[in-house]
PDB file of C-alpha atoms in Angstrom:
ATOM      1  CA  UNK K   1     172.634   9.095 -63.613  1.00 49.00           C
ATOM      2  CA  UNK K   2     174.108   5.683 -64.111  1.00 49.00           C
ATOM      3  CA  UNK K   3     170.953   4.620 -65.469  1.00 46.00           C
ATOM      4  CA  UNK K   4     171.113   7.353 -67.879  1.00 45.00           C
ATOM      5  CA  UNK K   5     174.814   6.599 -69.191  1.00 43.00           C
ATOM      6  CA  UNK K   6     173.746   2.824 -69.578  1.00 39.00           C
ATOM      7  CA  UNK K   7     170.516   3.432 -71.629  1.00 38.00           C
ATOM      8  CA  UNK K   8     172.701   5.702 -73.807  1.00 42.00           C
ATOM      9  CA  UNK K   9     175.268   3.224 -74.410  1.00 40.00           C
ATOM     10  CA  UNK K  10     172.867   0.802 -74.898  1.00 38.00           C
ATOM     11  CA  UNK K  11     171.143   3.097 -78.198  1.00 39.00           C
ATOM     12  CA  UNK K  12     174.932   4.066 -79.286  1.00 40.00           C
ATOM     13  CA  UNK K  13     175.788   0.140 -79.595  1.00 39.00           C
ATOM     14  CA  UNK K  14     172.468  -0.469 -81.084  1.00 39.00           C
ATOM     15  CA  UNK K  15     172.774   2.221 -83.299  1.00 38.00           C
ATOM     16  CA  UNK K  16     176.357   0.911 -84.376  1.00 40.00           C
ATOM     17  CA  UNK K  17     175.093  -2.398 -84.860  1.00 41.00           C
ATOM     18  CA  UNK K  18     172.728  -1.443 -87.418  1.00 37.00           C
ATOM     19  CA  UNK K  19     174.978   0.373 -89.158  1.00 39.00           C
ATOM     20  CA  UNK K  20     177.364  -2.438 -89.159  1.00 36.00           C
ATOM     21  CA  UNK K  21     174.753  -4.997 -90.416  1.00 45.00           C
ATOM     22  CA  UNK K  22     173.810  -2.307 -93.724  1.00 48.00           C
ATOM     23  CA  UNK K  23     177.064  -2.832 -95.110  1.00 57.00           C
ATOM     24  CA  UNK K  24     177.146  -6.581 -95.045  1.00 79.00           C
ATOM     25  CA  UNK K  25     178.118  -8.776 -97.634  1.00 90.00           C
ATOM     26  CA  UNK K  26     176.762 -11.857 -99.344  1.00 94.00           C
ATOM     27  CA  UNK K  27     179.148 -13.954-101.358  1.00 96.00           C
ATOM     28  CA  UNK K  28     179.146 -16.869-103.514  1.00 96.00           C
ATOM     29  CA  UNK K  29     181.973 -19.050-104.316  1.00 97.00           C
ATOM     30  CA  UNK K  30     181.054 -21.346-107.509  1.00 97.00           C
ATOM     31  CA  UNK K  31     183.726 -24.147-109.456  1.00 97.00           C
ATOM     32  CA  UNK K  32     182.910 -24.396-113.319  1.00 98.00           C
ATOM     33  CA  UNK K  33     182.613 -27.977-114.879  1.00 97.00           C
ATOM     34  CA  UNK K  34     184.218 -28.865-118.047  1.00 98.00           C
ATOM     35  CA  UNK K  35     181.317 -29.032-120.858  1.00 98.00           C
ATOM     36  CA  UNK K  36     181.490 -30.301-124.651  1.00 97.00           C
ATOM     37  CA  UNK K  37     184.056 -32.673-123.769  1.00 97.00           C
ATOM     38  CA  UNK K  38     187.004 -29.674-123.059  1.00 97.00           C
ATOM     39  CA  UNK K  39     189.301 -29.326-119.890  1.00 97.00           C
ATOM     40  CA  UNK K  40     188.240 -26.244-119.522  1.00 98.00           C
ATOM     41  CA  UNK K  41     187.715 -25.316-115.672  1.00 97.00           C
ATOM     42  CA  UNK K  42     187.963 -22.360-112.990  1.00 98.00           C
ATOM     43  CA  UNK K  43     186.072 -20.374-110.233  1.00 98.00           C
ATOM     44  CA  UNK K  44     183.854 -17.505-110.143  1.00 98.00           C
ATOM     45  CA  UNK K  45     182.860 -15.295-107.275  1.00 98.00           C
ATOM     46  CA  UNK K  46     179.634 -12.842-106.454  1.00 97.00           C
ATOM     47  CA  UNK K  47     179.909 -10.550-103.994  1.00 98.00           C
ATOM     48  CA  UNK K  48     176.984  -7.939-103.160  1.00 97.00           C
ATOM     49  CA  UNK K  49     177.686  -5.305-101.013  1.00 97.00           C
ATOM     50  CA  UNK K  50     176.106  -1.798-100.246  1.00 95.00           C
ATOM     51  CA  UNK K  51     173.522  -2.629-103.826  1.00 95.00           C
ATOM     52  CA  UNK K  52     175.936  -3.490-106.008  1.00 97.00           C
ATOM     53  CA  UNK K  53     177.310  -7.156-107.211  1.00 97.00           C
ATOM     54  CA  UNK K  54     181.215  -7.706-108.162  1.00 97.00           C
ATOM     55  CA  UNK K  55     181.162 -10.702-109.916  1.00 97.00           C
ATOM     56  CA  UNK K  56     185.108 -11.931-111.040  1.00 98.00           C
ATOM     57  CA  UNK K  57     185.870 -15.015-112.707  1.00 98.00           C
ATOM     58  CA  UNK K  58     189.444 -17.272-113.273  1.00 98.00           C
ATOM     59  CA  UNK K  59     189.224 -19.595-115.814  1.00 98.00           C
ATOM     60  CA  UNK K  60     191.925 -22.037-117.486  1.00 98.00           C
ATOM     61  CA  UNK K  61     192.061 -24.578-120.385  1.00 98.00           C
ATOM     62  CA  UNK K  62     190.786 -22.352-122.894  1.00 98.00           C
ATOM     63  CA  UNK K  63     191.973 -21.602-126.577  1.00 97.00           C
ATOM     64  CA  UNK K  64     194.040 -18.923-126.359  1.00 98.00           C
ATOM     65  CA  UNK K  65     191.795 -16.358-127.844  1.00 98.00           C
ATOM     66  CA  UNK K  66     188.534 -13.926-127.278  1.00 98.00           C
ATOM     67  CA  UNK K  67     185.597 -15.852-125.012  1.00 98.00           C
ATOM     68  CA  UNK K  68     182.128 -15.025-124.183  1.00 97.00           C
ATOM     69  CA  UNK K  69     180.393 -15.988-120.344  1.00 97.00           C
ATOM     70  CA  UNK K  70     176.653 -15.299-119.565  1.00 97.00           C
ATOM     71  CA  UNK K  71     174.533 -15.992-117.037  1.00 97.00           C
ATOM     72  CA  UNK K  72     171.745 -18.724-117.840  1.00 97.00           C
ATOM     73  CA  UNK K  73     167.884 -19.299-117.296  1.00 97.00           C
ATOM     74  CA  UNK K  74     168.464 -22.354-115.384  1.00 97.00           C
ATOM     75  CA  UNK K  75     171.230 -23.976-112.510  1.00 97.00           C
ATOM     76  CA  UNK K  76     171.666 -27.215-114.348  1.00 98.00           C
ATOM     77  CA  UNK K  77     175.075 -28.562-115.490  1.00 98.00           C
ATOM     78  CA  UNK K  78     173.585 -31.845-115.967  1.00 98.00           C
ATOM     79  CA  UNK K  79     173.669 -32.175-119.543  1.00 98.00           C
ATOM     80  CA  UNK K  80     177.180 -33.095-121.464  1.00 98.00           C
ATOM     81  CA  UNK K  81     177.064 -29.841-123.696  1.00 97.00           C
ATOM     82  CA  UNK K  82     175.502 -27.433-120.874  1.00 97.00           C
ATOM     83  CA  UNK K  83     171.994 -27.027-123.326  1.00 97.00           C
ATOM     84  CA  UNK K  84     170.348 -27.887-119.579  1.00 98.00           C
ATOM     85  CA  UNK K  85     170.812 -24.195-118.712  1.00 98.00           C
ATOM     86  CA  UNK K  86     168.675 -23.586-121.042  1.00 96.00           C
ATOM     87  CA  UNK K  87     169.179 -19.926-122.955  1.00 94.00           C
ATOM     88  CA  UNK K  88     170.129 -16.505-121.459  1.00 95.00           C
ATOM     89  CA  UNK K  89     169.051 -15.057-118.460  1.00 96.00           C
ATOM     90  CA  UNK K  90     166.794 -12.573-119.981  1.00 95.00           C
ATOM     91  CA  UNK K  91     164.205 -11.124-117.330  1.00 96.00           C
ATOM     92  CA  UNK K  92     163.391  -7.681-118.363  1.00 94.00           C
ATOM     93  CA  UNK K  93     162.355  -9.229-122.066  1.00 94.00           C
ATOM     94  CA  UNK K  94     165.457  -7.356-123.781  1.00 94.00           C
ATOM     95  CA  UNK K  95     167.185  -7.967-126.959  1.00 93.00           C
ATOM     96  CA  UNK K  96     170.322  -9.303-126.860  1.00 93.00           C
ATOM     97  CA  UNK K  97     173.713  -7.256-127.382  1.00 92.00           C
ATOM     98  CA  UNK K  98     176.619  -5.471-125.279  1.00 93.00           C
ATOM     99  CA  UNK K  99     176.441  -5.034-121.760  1.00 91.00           C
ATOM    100  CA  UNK K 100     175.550  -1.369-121.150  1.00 88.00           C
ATOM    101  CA  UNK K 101     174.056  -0.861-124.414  1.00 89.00           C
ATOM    102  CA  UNK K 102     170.528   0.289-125.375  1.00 86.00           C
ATOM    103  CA  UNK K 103     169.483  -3.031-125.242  1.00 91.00           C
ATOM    104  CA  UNK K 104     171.269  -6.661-123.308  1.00 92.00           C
ATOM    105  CA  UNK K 105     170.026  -9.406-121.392  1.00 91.00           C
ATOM    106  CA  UNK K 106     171.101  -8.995-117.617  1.00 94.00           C
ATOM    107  CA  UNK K 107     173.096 -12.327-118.472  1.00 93.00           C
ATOM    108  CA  UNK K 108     174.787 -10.709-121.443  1.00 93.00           C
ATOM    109  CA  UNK K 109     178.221 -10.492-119.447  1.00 95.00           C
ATOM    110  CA  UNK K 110     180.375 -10.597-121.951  1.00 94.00           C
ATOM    111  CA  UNK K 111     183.419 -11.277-123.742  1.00 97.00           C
ATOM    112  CA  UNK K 112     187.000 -11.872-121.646  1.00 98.00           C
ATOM    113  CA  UNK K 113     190.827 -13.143-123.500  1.00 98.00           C
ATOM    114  CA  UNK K 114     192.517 -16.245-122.559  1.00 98.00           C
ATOM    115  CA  UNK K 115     196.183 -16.181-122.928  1.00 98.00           C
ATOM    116  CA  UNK K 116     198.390 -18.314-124.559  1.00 98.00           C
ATOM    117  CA  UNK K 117     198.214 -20.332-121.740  1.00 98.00           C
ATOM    118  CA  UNK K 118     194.904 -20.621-121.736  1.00 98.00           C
ATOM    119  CA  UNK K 119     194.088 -18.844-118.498  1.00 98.00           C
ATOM    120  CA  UNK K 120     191.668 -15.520-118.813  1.00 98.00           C
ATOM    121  CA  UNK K 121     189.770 -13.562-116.358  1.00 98.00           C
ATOM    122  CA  UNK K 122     186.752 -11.292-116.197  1.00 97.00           C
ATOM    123  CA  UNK K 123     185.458  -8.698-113.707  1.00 97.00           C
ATOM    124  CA  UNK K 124     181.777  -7.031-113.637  1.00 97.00           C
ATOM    125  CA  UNK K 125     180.255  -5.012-110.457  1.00 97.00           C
ATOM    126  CA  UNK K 126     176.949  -3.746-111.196  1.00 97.00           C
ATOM    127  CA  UNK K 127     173.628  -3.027-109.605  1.00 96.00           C
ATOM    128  CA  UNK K 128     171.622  -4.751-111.559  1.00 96.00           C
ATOM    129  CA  UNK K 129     171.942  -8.170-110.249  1.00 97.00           C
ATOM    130  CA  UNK K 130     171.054  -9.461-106.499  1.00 97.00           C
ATOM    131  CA  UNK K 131     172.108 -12.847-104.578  1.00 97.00           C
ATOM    132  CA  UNK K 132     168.588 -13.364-103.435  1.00 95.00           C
ATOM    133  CA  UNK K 133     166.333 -10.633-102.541  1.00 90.00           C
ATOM    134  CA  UNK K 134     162.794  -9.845-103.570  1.00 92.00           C
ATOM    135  CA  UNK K 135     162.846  -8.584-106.938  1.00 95.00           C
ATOM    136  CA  UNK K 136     163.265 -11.233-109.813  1.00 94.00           C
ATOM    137  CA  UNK K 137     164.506  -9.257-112.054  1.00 96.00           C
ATOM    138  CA  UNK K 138     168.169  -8.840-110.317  1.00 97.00           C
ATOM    139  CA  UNK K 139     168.301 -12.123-108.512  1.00 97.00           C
ATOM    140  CA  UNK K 140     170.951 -14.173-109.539  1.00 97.00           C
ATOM    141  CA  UNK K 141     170.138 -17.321-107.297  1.00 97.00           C
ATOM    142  CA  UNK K 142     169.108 -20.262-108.825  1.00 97.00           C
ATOM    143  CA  UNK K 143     170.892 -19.879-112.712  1.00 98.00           C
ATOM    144  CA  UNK K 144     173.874 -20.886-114.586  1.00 98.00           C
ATOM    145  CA  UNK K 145     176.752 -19.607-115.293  1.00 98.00           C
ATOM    146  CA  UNK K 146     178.654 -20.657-118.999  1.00 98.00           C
ATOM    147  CA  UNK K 147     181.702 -20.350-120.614  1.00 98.00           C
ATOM    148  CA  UNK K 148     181.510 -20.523-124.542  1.00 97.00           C
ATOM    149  CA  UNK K 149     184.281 -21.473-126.894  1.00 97.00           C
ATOM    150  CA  UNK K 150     184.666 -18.375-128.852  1.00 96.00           C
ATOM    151  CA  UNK K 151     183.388 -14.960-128.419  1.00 97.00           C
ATOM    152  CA  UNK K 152     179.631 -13.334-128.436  1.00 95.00           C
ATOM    153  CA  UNK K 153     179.489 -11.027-131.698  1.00 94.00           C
ATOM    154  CA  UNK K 154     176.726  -8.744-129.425  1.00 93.00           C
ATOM    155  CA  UNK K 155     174.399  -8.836-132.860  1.00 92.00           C
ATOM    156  CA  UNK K 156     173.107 -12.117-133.453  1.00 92.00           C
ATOM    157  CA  UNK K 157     170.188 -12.955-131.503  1.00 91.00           C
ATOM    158  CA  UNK K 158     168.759 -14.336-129.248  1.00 90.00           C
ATOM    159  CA  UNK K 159     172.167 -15.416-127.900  1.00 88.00           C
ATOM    160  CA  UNK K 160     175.520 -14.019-129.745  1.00 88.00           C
ATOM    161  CA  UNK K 161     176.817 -16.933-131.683  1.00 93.00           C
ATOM    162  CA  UNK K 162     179.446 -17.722-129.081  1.00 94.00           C
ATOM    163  CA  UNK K 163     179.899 -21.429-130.133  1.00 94.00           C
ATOM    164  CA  UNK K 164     179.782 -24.366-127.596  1.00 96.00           C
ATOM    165  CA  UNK K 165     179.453 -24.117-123.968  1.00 97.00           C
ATOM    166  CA  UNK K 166     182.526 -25.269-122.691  1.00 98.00           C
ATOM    167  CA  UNK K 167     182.449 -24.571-119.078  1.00 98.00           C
ATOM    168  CA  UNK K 168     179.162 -24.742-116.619  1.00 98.00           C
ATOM    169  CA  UNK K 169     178.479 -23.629-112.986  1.00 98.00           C
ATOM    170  CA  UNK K 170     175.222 -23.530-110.845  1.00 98.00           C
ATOM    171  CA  UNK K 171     174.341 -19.963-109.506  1.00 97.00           C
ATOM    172  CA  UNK K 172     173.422 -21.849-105.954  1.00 94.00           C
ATOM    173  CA  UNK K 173     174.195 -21.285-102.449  1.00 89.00           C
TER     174      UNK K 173
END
């Protein structure tokens, strides 16, 4: 009988435990570098849990004013003006324009206000982006995140006439 309790206990806690390990999280904590000779800087965090990415960033030492931030092919900062990113994050081949429109690049985050301070923040959670995983179309790891001067018009193309990329931060664990 004893026997019997134990191997029972021993599925319940393994049964728990997976459970428990399903509704992990992954989350990455990234610092922007000023770009295009501004001050402006900040943090952003990713955090996937249960399919879905949250992705919230603080930024100061903006213009007060309207802002655009997108998510970029590549995870280099390296260059002065942030051109080493290279262009938007555009996987699925779209159009550029409005997130949740017909048609937007999975980096087209969008457009946030700065105060009059200078300070602004933006919030996204959506299930089409992945920290890591097996399908390239979602994954997140390994591109840039920008801050632009002014704000994305969601018509011009390919990137939204935002103006200069005043911020930069590596999509990297």
């Amino acid at each position: 009988m004893k026997k019997i309790i134990f191997t029972i206990s021993v599925v319940i806690i393994a049964i728990i435990g997976c459970k428990s390990t399903a509704t992990d999280s992954k989350t990455l904590n990234l610092t922007f570098e000023s770009k295009s000779n501004s001050n402006v800087t900040g943090t952003a965090t990713f955090t996937e849990k249960n399919g879905k990415v949250t992705f919230v960033a603080k930024i100061s030492g903006l213009q007060p004013g309207v802002h655009a931030i997108h998510i970029h092919e590549k995870s280099d900062c390296s260059a002065a003006d942030g051109s080493s990113a290279g262009g938007h994050w555009n996987p699925t081949f779209k159009k550029h324009g409005k997130w949740g429109d017909a048609e937007y690049h999975r980096g087209d985050i969008g457009n946030f206000t700065a105060d009059e301070k200078g300070n602004g923040t933006i919030t996204l959670t959506t299930d089409e982006w992945a920290i890591g995983g097996d399908d390239p179309t979602k994954d997140i790891l390994g591109k840039g995140l920008i801050v632009h001067q002014g704000a994305d018009d969601y018509v011009s193309q390919p990137a939204g006439n935002a103006g200069a990329r005043v911020a930069c931060s590596a999509i990297i664990k």
